mmCIF file of C-alpha atoms and ligand atoms in Angstrom:
data_model
loop_
_atom_site.group_PDB
_atom_site.id
_atom_site.type_symbol
_atom_site.label_atom_id
_atom_site.label_comp_id
_atom_site.label_asym_id
_atom_site.label_seq_id
_atom_site.Cartn_x
_atom_site.Cartn_y
_atom_site.Cartn_z
ATOM 1 C CA UNK O 1371 46.474 300.830 -22.301
ATOM 2 C CA UNK O 1372 47.214 301.468 -18.656
ATOM 3 C CA UNK O 1373 50.631 300.491 -17.346
ATOM 4 C CA UNK O 1374 52.279 300.746 -13.925
ATOM 5 C CA UNK O 1375 55.317 303.010 -13.582
ATOM 6 C CA UNK O 1376 56.868 304.727 -10.569
ATOM 7 C CA UNK O 1377 54.233 303.616 -8.092
ATOM 8 C CA UNK O 1378 51.072 304.449 -10.062
ATOM 9 C CA UNK O 1379 48.872 303.420 -12.976
ATOM 10 C CA UNK O 1380 49.550 305.606 -16.012
ATOM 11 C CA UNK O 1381 48.522 305.944 -19.619
ATOM 12 C CA UNK O 1382 51.101 304.049 -21.712
ATOM 13 C CA UNK O 1383 51.029 306.845 -24.336
ATOM 14 C CA UNK O 1384 52.249 309.467 -21.889
ATOM 15 C CA UNK O 1385 54.302 307.388 -19.393
ATOM 16 C CA UNK O 1386 57.981 308.359 -19.541
ATOM 17 C CA UNK O 1387 61.174 306.549 -18.539
ATOM 18 C CA UNK O 1388 64.491 308.454 -18.612
ATOM 19 C CA UNK O 1389 66.556 308.073 -21.783
ATOM 20 C CA UNK O 1390 69.464 307.505 -19.357
ATOM 21 C CA UNK O 1391 67.729 304.543 -17.723
ATOM 22 C CA UNK O 1392 70.274 301.751 -17.517
ATOM 23 C CA UNK O 1393 67.703 299.274 -18.789
ATOM 24 C CA UNK O 1394 67.994 301.165 -22.088
ATOM 25 C CA UNK O 1395 71.648 302.194 -22.149
ATOM 26 C CA UNK O 1396 73.382 299.056 -20.846
ATOM 27 C CA UNK O 1397 70.674 296.374 -20.597
ATOM 28 C CA UNK O 1398 70.931 296.467 -16.787
ATOM 29 C CA UNK O 1399 67.591 295.021 -15.851
ATOM 30 C CA UNK O 1400 65.531 291.924 -15.235
ATOM 31 C CA UNK O 1401 62.047 290.845 -16.215
ATOM 32 C CA UNK O 1402 59.280 288.312 -15.860
ATOM 33 C CA UNK O 1403 56.512 287.312 -18.254
ATOM 34 C CA UNK O 1404 53.472 286.087 -16.367
ATOM 35 C CA UNK O 1405 50.457 284.476 -18.025
ATOM 36 C CA UNK O 1406 47.095 285.937 -16.987
ATOM 37 C CA UNK O 1407 43.972 283.882 -17.576
ATOM 38 C CA UNK O 1408 40.679 285.779 -17.260
ATOM 39 C CA UNK O 1409 42.444 288.491 -15.256
ATOM 40 C CA UNK O 1410 44.258 286.126 -12.874
ATOM 41 C CA UNK O 1411 48.043 285.753 -12.951
ATOM 42 C CA UNK O 1412 49.317 282.171 -13.161
ATOM 43 C CA UNK O 1413 52.100 281.002 -10.778
ATOM 44 C CA UNK O 1414 52.714 284.580 -9.641
ATOM 45 C CA UNK O 1415 54.510 283.573 -6.432
ATOM 46 C CA UNK O 1416 57.076 281.541 -8.407
ATOM 47 C CA UNK O 1417 57.588 284.458 -10.821
ATOM 48 C CA UNK O 1418 58.145 286.874 -7.921
ATOM 49 C CA UNK O 1419 60.639 284.483 -6.308
ATOM 50 C CA UNK O 1420 62.563 284.332 -9.590
ATOM 51 C CA UNK O 1421 62.380 288.137 -9.971
ATOM 52 C CA UNK O 1422 64.004 288.492 -6.540
ATOM 53 C CA UNK O 1423 66.663 285.878 -7.387
ATOM 54 C CA UNK O 1424 67.459 287.688 -10.644
ATOM 55 C CA UNK O 1425 67.659 291.060 -8.833
ATOM 56 C CA UNK O 1426 70.088 289.615 -6.282
ATOM 57 C CA UNK O 1427 72.153 288.012 -9.043
ATOM 58 C CA UNK O 1428 72.511 291.400 -10.717
ATOM 59 C CA UNK O 1429 73.102 293.262 -7.439
ATOM 60 C CA UNK O 1430 69.897 295.297 -7.776
ATOM 61 C CA UNK O 1431 67.890 296.074 -4.625
ATOM 62 C CA UNK O 1432 65.195 293.498 -3.872
ATOM 63 C CA UNK O 1433 61.977 294.507 -5.642
ATOM 64 C CA UNK O 1434 59.122 295.543 -3.352
ATOM 65 C CA UNK O 1435 56.927 292.485 -3.935
ATOM 66 C CA UNK O 1436 53.855 294.087 -2.324
ATOM 67 C CA UNK O 1437 54.096 296.858 -4.889
ATOM 68 C CA UNK O 1438 54.650 294.354 -7.704
ATOM 69 C CA UNK O 1439 51.541 292.395 -6.669
ATOM 70 C CA UNK O 1440 49.489 295.612 -6.431
ATOM 71 C CA UNK O 1441 50.800 296.697 -9.819
ATOM 72 C CA UNK O 1442 49.841 293.378 -11.455
ATOM 73 C CA UNK O 1443 46.334 293.509 -9.980
ATOM 74 C CA UNK O 1444 45.839 297.145 -11.014
ATOM 75 C CA UNK O 1445 47.089 296.600 -14.584
ATOM 76 C CA UNK O 1446 44.917 293.495 -15.007
ATOM 77 C CA UNK O 1447 41.860 295.294 -13.705
ATOM 78 C CA UNK O 1448 42.436 298.305 -15.962
ATOM 79 C CA UNK O 1449 42.991 296.197 -19.133
ATOM 80 C CA UNK O 1450 40.602 293.244 -19.173
ATOM 81 C CA UNK O 1451 41.629 290.580 -21.731
ATOM 82 C CA UNK O 1452 40.750 286.851 -21.825
ATOM 83 C CA UNK O 1453 44.378 285.710 -22.131
ATOM 84 C CA UNK O 1454 47.195 288.117 -21.376
ATOM 85 C CA UNK O 1455 50.919 288.328 -20.703
ATOM 86 C CA UNK O 1456 51.985 290.583 -17.872
ATOM 87 C CA UNK O 1457 55.443 291.971 -18.461
ATOM 88 C CA UNK O 1458 57.295 292.997 -15.299
ATOM 89 C CA UNK O 1459 60.447 294.990 -16.042
ATOM 90 C CA UNK O 1460 62.797 296.104 -13.274
ATOM 91 C CA UNK O 1461 65.916 298.042 -14.240
ATOM 92 C CA UNK O 1462 68.921 299.695 -12.628
ATOM 93 C CA UNK O 1463 67.165 303.026 -13.210
ATOM 94 C CA UNK O 1464 68.430 306.442 -14.273
ATOM 95 C CA UNK O 1465 72.232 306.576 -14.163
ATOM 96 C CA UNK O 1466 75.321 308.094 -15.744
ATOM 97 C CA UNK O 1467 76.371 307.150 -19.287
ATOM 98 C CA UNK O 1468 78.636 304.163 -18.826
ATOM 99 C CA UNK O 1469 78.258 301.126 -16.647
ATOM 100 C CA UNK O 1470 78.351 302.635 -13.120
ATOM 101 C CA UNK O 1471 74.929 302.611 -11.525
ATOM 102 C CA UNK O 1472 73.248 305.861 -10.518
ATOM 103 C CA UNK O 1473 71.691 306.505 -7.133
ATOM 104 C CA UNK O 1474 68.097 307.259 -8.142
ATOM 105 C CA UNK O 1475 66.952 303.709 -7.542
ATOM 106 C CA UNK O 1476 65.420 301.135 -9.841
ATOM 107 C CA UNK O 1477 62.573 301.528 -12.317
ATOM 108 C CA UNK O 1478 59.580 299.162 -12.183
ATOM 109 C CA UNK O 1479 57.226 298.889 -15.144
ATOM 110 C CA UNK O 1480 54.297 296.472 -15.341
ATOM 111 C CA UNK O 1481 52.517 296.262 -18.699
ATOM 112 C CA UNK O 1482 50.057 293.836 -20.277
ATOM 113 C CA UNK O 1483 49.824 292.394 -23.765
ATOM 114 C CA UNK O 1484 46.971 290.319 -25.126
ATOM 115 C CA UNK O 1485 47.989 286.877 -26.351
ATOM 116 C CA UNK O 1486 46.493 283.768 -27.882
ATOM 117 C CA UNK O 1487 46.940 280.098 -27.133
ATOM 118 C CA UNK O 1488 49.898 278.747 -29.102
ATOM 119 C CA UNK O 1489 49.423 275.947 -31.665
ATOM 120 C CA UNK O 1490 50.014 272.427 -30.341
ATOM 121 C CA UNK O 1491 53.113 271.882 -32.489
ATOM 122 C CA UNK O 1492 55.970 273.932 -33.879
ATOM 123 C CA UNK O 1493 59.212 273.703 -35.864
ATOM 124 C CA UNK O 1494 62.547 274.576 -34.223
ATOM 125 C CA UNK O 1495 66.102 275.072 -35.458
ATOM 126 C CA UNK O 1496 69.435 274.664 -33.727
ATOM 127 C CA UNK O 1497 71.814 277.611 -33.904
ATOM 128 C CA UNK O 1498 75.619 277.628 -34.201
ATOM 129 C CA UNK O 1499 76.024 279.936 -31.189
ATOM 130 C CA UNK O 1500 76.430 278.660 -27.631
ATOM 131 C CA UNK O 1501 74.938 279.490 -24.254
ATOM 132 C CA UNK O 1502 77.640 280.173 -21.690
ATOM 133 C CA UNK O 1503 76.846 277.913 -18.752
ATOM 134 C CA UNK O 1504 79.290 279.778 -16.479
ATOM 135 C CA UNK O 1505 78.655 283.466 -17.239
ATOM 136 C CA UNK O 1506 77.821 286.189 -14.725
ATOM 137 C CA UNK O 1507 74.256 286.293 -16.077
ATOM 138 C CA UNK O 1508 73.698 282.545 -16.470
ATOM 139 C CA UNK O 1509 70.334 281.530 -15.053
ATOM 140 C CA UNK O 1510 69.190 285.123 -14.481
ATOM 141 C CA UNK O 1511 66.227 286.492 -16.383
ATOM 142 C CA UNK O 1512 67.877 289.698 -17.510
ATOM 143 C CA UNK O 1513 66.757 292.167 -20.161
ATOM 144 C CA UNK O 1514 70.021 291.488 -22.037
ATOM 145 C CA UNK O 1515 68.140 289.434 -24.615
ATOM 146 C CA UNK O 1516 69.787 290.534 -27.852
ATOM 147 C CA UNK O 1517 71.384 287.096 -28.355
ATOM 148 C CA UNK O 1518 67.914 285.567 -28.188
ATOM 149 C CA UNK O 1519 66.556 288.149 -30.622
ATOM 150 C CA UNK O 1520 69.272 287.220 -33.152
ATOM 151 C CA UNK O 1521 68.668 283.475 -32.725
ATOM 152 C CA UNK O 1522 64.890 283.863 -33.002
ATOM 153 C CA UNK O 1523 65.286 285.812 -36.239
ATOM 154 C CA UNK O 1524 67.322 282.844 -37.571
ATOM 155 C CA UNK O 1525 64.476 280.522 -36.566
ATOM 156 C CA UNK O 1526 61.935 282.667 -38.389
ATOM 157 C CA UNK O 1527 64.104 282.623 -41.550
ATOM 158 C CA UNK O 1528 63.690 278.827 -41.503
ATOM 159 C CA UNK O 1529 59.947 278.781 -40.866
ATOM 160 C CA UNK O 1530 60.417 277.887 -37.197
ATOM 161 C CA UNK O 1531 59.229 279.648 -34.046
ATOM 162 C CA UNK O 1532 62.088 278.735 -31.730
ATOM 163 C CA UNK O 1533 65.861 278.329 -31.825
ATOM 164 C CA UNK O 1534 67.635 275.870 -29.532
ATOM 165 C CA UNK O 1535 71.086 276.469 -28.045
ATOM 166 C CA UNK O 1536 73.756 274.030 -26.972
ATOM 167 C CA UNK O 1537 76.270 275.193 -24.355
ATOM 168 C CA UNK O 1538 80.053 275.539 -24.565
ATOM 169 C CA UNK O 1539 80.605 271.792 -23.928
ATOM 170 C CA UNK O 1540 78.118 270.699 -26.591
ATOM 171 C CA UNK O 1541 75.246 269.851 -24.238
ATOM 172 C CA UNK O 1542 71.627 270.630 -25.023
ATOM 173 C CA UNK O 1543 70.606 273.780 -23.122
ATOM 174 C CA UNK O 1544 67.376 275.671 -23.943
ATOM 175 C CA UNK O 1545 65.525 277.823 -26.453
ATOM 176 C CA UNK O 1546 65.488 281.612 -26.771
ATOM 177 C CA UNK O 1547 62.390 281.756 -24.577
ATOM 178 C CA UNK O 1548 61.638 278.186 -23.635
ATOM 179 C CA UNK O 1549 63.020 275.046 -22.024
ATOM 180 C CA UNK O 1550 63.373 271.811 -23.954
ATOM 181 C CA UNK O 1551 62.370 268.235 -23.115
ATOM 182 C CA UNK O 1552 63.098 265.026 -25.011
ATOM 183 C CA UNK O 1553 61.485 261.596 -24.786
ATOM 184 C CA UNK O 1554 63.839 258.584 -24.930
ATOM 185 C CA UNK O 1555 62.434 255.062 -24.560
ATOM 186 C CA UNK O 1556 59.253 256.428 -23.002
ATOM 187 C CA UNK O 1557 61.091 258.524 -20.364
ATOM 188 C CA UNK O 1558 61.056 262.307 -20.293
ATOM 189 C CA UNK O 1559 64.351 264.189 -19.855
ATOM 190 C CA UNK O 1560 65.284 267.860 -19.640
ATOM 191 C CA UNK O 1561 68.708 269.509 -19.292
ATOM 192 C CA UNK O 1562 69.757 270.332 -15.696
ATOM 193 C CA UNK O 1563 70.282 273.937 -14.568
ATOM 194 C CA UNK O 1564 74.065 273.523 -14.818
ATOM 195 C CA UNK O 1565 73.605 273.325 -18.603
ATOM 196 C CA UNK O 1566 73.086 277.096 -18.340
ATOM 197 C CA UNK O 1567 69.335 277.089 -18.958
ATOM 198 C CA UNK O 1568 66.889 279.350 -17.174
ATOM 199 C CA UNK O 1569 65.023 277.804 -14.256
ATOM 200 C CA UNK O 1570 61.774 277.901 -16.212
ATOM 201 C CA UNK O 1571 58.631 277.867 -14.130
ATOM 202 C CA UNK O 1572 56.759 275.738 -16.662
ATOM 203 C CA UNK O 1573 59.790 273.412 -16.790
ATOM 204 C CA UNK O 1574 59.657 272.898 -13.024
ATOM 205 C CA UNK O 1575 55.894 272.289 -12.975
ATOM 206 C CA UNK O 1576 56.041 269.872 -15.909
ATOM 207 C CA UNK O 1577 58.948 267.994 -14.308
ATOM 208 C CA UNK O 1578 57.058 267.732 -10.984
ATOM 209 C CA UNK O 1579 53.811 266.689 -12.619
ATOM 210 C CA UNK O 1580 55.233 264.152 -15.113
ATOM 211 C CA UNK O 1581 58.284 262.823 -13.250
ATOM 212 C CA UNK O 1582 60.661 264.052 -15.982
ATOM 213 C CA UNK O 1583 64.337 263.587 -15.145
ATOM 214 C CA UNK O 1584 67.116 266.167 -15.293
ATOM 215 C CA UNK O 1585 69.795 264.649 -17.529
ATOM 216 C CA UNK O 1586 72.944 265.915 -19.240
ATOM 217 C CA UNK O 1587 72.123 265.459 -22.905
ATOM 218 C CA UNK O 1588 74.307 266.048 -25.976
ATOM 219 C CA UNK O 1589 72.878 268.484 -28.533
ATOM 220 C CA UNK O 1590 72.793 265.528 -30.954
ATOM 221 C CA UNK O 1591 70.006 263.937 -28.906
ATOM 222 C CA UNK O 1592 67.677 266.056 -31.031
ATOM 223 C CA UNK O 1593 68.439 263.739 -33.972
ATOM 224 C CA UNK O 1594 67.411 260.602 -32.079
ATOM 225 C CA UNK O 1595 64.749 261.570 -29.545
ATOM 226 C CA UNK O 1596 61.399 259.840 -30.034
ATOM 227 C CA UNK O 1597 59.603 263.058 -29.105
ATOM 228 C CA UNK O 1598 60.662 266.626 -28.331
ATOM 229 C CA UNK O 1599 58.656 269.354 -26.651
ATOM 230 C CA UNK O 1600 59.111 272.909 -25.396
ATOM 231 C CA UNK O 1601 57.792 274.543 -22.250
ATOM 232 C CA UNK O 1602 57.305 278.198 -21.397
ATOM 233 C CA UNK O 1603 54.828 280.576 -19.865
ATOM 234 C CA UNK O 1604 53.405 281.456 -23.276
ATOM 235 C CA UNK O 1605 53.740 278.073 -25.002
ATOM 236 C CA UNK O 1606 52.703 275.919 -22.018
ATOM 237 C CA UNK O 1607 53.704 272.479 -23.395
ATOM 238 C CA UNK O 1608 54.264 272.559 -27.149
ATOM 239 C CA UNK O 1609 55.291 269.577 -29.274
ATOM 240 C CA UNK O 1610 58.096 269.897 -31.827
ATOM 241 C CA UNK O 1611 57.227 268.494 -35.269
ATOM 242 C CA UNK O 1612 60.472 269.506 -37.021
ATOM 243 C CA UNK O 1613 63.990 270.129 -35.759
ATOM 244 C CA UNK O 1614 66.288 271.485 -38.482
ATOM 245 C CA UNK O 1615 65.599 269.100 -41.400
ATOM 246 C CA UNK O 1616 64.343 266.216 -39.249
ATOM 247 C CA UNK O 1617 60.547 265.691 -39.307
ATOM 248 C CA UNK O 1618 58.943 264.050 -36.281
ATOM 249 C CA UNK O 1619 55.972 262.659 -38.137
ATOM 250 C CA UNK O 1620 53.493 262.001 -35.358
ATOM 251 C CA UNK O 1621 53.817 265.107 -33.177
ATOM 252 C CA UNK O 1622 52.546 265.406 -30.546
ATOM 253 C CA UNK O 1623 53.598 261.840 -29.720
ATOM 254 C CA UNK O 1624 51.847 259.924 -26.944
ATOM 255 C CA UNK O 1625 54.168 260.972 -24.105
ATOM 256 C CA UNK O 1626 54.027 264.639 -25.104
ATOM 257 C CA UNK O 1627 50.254 264.504 -25.519
ATOM 258 C CA UNK O 1628 49.976 263.140 -21.992
ATOM 259 C CA UNK O 1629 52.268 265.894 -20.623
ATOM 260 C CA UNK O 1630 50.100 268.502 -22.374
ATOM 261 C CA UNK O 1631 46.963 267.030 -20.861
ATOM 262 C CA UNK O 1632 48.446 266.856 -17.364
ATOM 263 C CA UNK O 1633 49.707 270.435 -17.610
ATOM 264 C CA UNK O 1634 46.360 271.788 -18.850
ATOM 265 C CA UNK O 1635 44.411 270.009 -16.117
ATOM 266 C CA UNK O 1636 46.721 270.816 -13.213
ATOM 267 C CA UNK O 1637 47.329 274.436 -14.204
ATOM 268 C CA UNK O 1638 43.613 275.105 -14.698
ATOM 269 C CA UNK O 1639 42.941 273.716 -11.216
ATOM 270 C CA UNK O 1640 45.553 275.838 -9.438
ATOM 271 C CA UNK O 1641 46.256 279.398 -10.514
ATOM 272 C CA UNK O 1642 49.282 279.741 -8.158
ATOM 273 C CA UNK O 1643 50.823 276.251 -7.974
HETATM 274 N N1 PLP C 2899 64.392 280.019 -21.103
HETATM 275 C C1 PLP C 2899 64.434 281.317 -21.435
HETATM 276 C C2 PLP C 2899 65.709 281.898 -21.959
HETATM 277 C C3 PLP C 2899 63.284 282.113 -21.277
HETATM 278 O O1 PLP C 2899 63.321 283.410 -21.598
HETATM 279 C C4 PLP C 2899 62.093 281.512 -20.800
HETATM 280 C C5 PLP C 2899 60.875 282.288 -20.632
HETATM 281 O O2 PLP C 2899 60.756 283.426 -20.932
HETATM 282 C C6 PLP C 2899 62.095 280.162 -20.482
HETATM 283 C C7 PLP C 2899 63.267 279.432 -20.633
HETATM 284 C C8 PLP C 2899 60.848 279.487 -19.967
HETATM 285 O O3 PLP C 2899 60.579 279.923 -18.653
HETATM 286 P P1 PLP C 2899 59.104 279.985 -18.082
HETATM 287 O O4 PLP C 2899 58.524 278.624 -18.142
HETATM 288 O O5 PLP C 2899 59.292 280.459 -16.680
HETATM 289 O O6 PLP C 2899 58.337 280.952 -18.925
#
């Protein structure tokens, strides 16, 4: 596997990042996961905008987007796969032990993993931990993902593939790696950004393409919603057939099925919407 590191394509087996890189020692970094269909990255411009926003939020220098685009193209060309996930990682770089940043500049790594289309439906669980809607990292796509790793492990223990968080005021927020939508009386709703959720790119596209509304929703809405679905780069639109011990018998329901269809058609027509 060829990856991009420090301005060049390298063999992943021999590529080296410092053991003092702050991405490793203090989780000081940001990332993007970009879907690549037949070697072409989907919605790359939106991902690069979010990468820059995350860098600014963390106080990292703006990433060189020309280099990031070149890196994505080079990695995709060197590793042809039908459906892939580009992983862009951008960290504070080599620094002293402790939280002060060093002066060697950031590290950029672009790697590719092969992936498969997710099943149309999945089970989810809610977790007893909360997303902080007012934290320093809220809304940034940082590499500090350990909380998500813990919650996802809980989901797997219960035969689910995603865990959903509420926030500190009991509002529905998001999943460990996805945004959440609910259908109430035929209308589609998703939590607003002030719930603390990530500004998901799939979330935005689905909201634009289906007319979904941003609504403050209590976590309990998951017990009553007629339909529930998740969105993310790797799930696209995925219906929920079980939340905790509640079965949603006919998933995907009609509104979700329509959202899936619209997303598949529009995203296939425009690789950089
Ligand atoms: N929320 C979190 C915490 C995520 O990590 C992700 C994606 O990785 C999403 C939501 C969905 O965002 P996107 O649609 O841009 O993949």
